[in-house]
Coordinates of N, CA and C in Angstrom, one line a residue:
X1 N 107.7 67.5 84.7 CA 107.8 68.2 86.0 C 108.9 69.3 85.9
X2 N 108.3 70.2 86.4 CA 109.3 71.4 86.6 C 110.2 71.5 87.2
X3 N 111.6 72.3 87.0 CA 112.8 71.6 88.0 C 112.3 72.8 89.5
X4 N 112.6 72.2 90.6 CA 113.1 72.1 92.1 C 113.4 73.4 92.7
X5 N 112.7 74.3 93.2 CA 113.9 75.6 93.1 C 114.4 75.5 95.0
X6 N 115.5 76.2 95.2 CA 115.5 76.6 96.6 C 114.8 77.2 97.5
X7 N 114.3 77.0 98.5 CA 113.6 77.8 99.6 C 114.5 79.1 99.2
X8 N 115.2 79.4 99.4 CA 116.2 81.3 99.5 C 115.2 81.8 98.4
X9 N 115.3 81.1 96.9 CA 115.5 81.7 95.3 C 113.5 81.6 95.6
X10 N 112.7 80.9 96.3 CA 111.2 81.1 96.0 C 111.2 82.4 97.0
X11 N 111.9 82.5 98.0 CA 111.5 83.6 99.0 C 111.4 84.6 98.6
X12 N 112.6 84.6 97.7 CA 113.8 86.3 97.0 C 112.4 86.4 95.7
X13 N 112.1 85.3 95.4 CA 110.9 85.4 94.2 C 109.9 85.9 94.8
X14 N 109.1 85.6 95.7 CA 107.9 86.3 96.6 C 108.1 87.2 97.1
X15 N 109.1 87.5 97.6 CA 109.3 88.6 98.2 C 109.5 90.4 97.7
X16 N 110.2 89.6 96.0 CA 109.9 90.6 95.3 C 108.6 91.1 94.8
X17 N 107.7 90.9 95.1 CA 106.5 90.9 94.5 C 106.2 92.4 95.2
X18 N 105.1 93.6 94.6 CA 104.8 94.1 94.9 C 104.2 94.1 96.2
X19 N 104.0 95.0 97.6 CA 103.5 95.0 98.6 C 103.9 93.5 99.4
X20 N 104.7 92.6 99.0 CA 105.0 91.8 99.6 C 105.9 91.9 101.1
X21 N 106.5 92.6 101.2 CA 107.7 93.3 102.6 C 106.7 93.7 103.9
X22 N 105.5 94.0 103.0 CA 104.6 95.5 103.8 C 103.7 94.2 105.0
X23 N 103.4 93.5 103.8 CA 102.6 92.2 104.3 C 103.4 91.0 105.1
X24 N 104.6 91.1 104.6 CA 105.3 90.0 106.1 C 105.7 91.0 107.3
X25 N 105.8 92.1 106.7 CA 105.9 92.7 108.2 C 105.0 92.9 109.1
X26 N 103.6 93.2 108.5 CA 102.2 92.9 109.5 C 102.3 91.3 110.0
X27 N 102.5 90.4 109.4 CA 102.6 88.9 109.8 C 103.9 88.7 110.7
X28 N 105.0 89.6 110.7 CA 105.8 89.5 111.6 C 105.2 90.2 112.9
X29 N 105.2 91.4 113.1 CA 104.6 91.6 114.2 C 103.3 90.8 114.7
X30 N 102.3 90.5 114.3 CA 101.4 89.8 114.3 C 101.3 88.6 115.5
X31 N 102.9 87.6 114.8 CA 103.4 86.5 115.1 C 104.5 87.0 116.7
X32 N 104.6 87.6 116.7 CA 105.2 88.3 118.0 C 104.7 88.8 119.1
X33 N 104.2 89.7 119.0 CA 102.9 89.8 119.5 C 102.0 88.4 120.2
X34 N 101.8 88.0 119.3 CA 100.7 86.9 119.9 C 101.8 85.2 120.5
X35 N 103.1 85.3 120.5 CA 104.1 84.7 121.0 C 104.1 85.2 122.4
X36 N 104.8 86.8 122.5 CA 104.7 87.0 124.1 C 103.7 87.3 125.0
X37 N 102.5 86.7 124.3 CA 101.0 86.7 125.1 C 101.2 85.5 125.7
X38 N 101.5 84.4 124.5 CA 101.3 83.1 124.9 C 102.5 82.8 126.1
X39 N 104.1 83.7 126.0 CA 104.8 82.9 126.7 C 104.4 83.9 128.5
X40 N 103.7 85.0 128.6 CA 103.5 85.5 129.6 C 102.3 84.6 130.0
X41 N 101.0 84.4 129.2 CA 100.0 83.8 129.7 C 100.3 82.6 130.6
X42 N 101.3 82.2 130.0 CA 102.0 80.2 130.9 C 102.9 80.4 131.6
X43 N 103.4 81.8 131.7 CA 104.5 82.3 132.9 C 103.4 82.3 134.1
X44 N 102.4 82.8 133.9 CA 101.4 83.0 134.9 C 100.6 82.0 135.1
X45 N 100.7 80.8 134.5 CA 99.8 79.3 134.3 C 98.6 79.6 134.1
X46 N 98.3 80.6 133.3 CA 96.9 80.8 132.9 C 96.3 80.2 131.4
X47 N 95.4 79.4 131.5 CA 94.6 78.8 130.4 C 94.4 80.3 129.7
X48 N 93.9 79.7 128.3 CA 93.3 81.1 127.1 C 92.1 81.3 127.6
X49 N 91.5 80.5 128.7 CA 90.2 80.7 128.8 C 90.3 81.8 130.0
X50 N 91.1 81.4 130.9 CA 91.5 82.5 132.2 C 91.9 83.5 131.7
X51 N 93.0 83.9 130.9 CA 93.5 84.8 130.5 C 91.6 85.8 129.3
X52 N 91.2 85.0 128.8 CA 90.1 85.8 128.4 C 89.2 86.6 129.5
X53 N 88.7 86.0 129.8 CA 87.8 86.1 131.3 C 88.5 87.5 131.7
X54 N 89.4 87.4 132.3 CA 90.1 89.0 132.7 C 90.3 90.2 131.9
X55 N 90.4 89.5 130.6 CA 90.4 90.4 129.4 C 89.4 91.1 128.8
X56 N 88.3 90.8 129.0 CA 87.2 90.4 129.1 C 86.4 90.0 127.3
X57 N 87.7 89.3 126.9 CA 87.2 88.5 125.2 C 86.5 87.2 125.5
X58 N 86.4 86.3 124.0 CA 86.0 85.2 124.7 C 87.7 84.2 124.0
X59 N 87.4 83.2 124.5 CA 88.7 82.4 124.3 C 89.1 82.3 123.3
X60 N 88.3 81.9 121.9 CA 88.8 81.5 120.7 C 89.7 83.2 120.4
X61 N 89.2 84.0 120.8 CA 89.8 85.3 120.3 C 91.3 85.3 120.7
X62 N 91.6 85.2 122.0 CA 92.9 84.8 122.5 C 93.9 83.9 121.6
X63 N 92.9 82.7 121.3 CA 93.5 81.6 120.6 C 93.7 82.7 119.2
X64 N 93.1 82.8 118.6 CA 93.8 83.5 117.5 C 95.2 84.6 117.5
X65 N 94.5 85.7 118.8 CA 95.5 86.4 118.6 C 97.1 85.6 119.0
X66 N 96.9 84.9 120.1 CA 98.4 84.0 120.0 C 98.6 83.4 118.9
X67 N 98.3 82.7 117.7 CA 98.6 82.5 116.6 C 98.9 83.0 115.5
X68 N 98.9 84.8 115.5 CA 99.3 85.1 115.0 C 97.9 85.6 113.7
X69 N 97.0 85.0 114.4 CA 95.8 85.2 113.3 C 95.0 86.7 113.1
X70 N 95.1 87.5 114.0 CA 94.4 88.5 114.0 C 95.6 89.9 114.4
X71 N 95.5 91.0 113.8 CA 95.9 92.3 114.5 C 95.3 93.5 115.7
X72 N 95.8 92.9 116.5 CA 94.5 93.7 117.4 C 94.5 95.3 117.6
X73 N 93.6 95.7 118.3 CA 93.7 97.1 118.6 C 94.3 97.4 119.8
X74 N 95.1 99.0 119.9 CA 95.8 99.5 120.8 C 94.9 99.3 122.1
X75 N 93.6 99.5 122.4 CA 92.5 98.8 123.5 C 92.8 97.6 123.6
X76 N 92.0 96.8 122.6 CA 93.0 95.3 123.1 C 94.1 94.8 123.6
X77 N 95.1 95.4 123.1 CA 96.5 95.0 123.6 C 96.2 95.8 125.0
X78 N 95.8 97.2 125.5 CA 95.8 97.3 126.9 C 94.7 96.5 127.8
X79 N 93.8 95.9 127.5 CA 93.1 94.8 128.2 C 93.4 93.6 128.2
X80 N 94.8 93.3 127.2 CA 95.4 92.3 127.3 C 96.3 92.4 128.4
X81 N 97.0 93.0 128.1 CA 98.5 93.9 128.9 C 97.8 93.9 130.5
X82 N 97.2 94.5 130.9 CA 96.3 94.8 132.1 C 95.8 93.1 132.8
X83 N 95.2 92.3 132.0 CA 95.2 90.6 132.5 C 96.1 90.1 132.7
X84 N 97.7 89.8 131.9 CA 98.5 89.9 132.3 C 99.6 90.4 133.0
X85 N 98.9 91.6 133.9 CA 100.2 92.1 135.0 C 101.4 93.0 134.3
X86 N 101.0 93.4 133.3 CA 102.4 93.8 132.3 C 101.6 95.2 131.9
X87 N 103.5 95.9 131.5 CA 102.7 97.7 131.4 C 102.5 97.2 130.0
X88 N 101.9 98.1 128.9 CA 102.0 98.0 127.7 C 102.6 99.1 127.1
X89 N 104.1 98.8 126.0 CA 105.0 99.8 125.7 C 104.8 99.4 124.1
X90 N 104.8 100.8 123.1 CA 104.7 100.8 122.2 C 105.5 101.6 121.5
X91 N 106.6 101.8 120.8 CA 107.1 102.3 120.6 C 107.8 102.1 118.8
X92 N 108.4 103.4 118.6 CA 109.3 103.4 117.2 C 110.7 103.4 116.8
X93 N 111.1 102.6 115.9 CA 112.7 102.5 115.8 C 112.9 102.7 114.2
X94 N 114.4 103.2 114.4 CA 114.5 103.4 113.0 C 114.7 102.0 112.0
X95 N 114.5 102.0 111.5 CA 114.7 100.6 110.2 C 115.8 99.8 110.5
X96 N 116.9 101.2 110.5 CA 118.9 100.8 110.6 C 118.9 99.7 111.9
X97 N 117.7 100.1 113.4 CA 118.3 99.8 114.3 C 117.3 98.8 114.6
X98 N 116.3 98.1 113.7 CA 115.1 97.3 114.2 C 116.4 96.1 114.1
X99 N 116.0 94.8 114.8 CA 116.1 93.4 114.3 C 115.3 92.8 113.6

């Protein structure tokens, strides 16, 4: 058996991998994105199925995009944005000043 490595020393290893940065950053927004759908959706006690309906998707789509599974389009996000009551802001930051 192979020795044990740290969670940090596999990250720092994958992470060096070519195009690897490019790809958790699409999975980071992705996962954000489909987070403050979910926490507005239940601010508003709306099922994925209500929240579709308005949107005019069908549910499992919703279900994905809150999980983080799909990247949607600028139309989507405003037919999302629009069912839930919210403007939609999109905007650019420098690298230095992102979190």
């Amino acid at each position: 058996m192979g020795e044990r490595k740290a969670w940090s020393e596999k990250r720092a290893e994958i992470m060096s991998r070519p195009g690897a940065g490019a790809a958790y950053e699409a999975a980071r927004i992705r996962f954000e994105l489909g987070e403050a759908v979910r926490l507005r959706r239940e601010e508003l006690g709306l099922t994925q199925s209500e929240l579709a309906e308005r949107a005019g998707l069908q549910q499992p789509a919703v279900a994905r995009f809150e999980a983080g599974g799909t990247m949607p389009t600028i139309p989507m996000l405003e037919r999302v944005a629009e069912a839930l009551e919210v403007r939609l802001s999109v905007q650019f930051q420098p690298l230095r000043e992102a979190s």
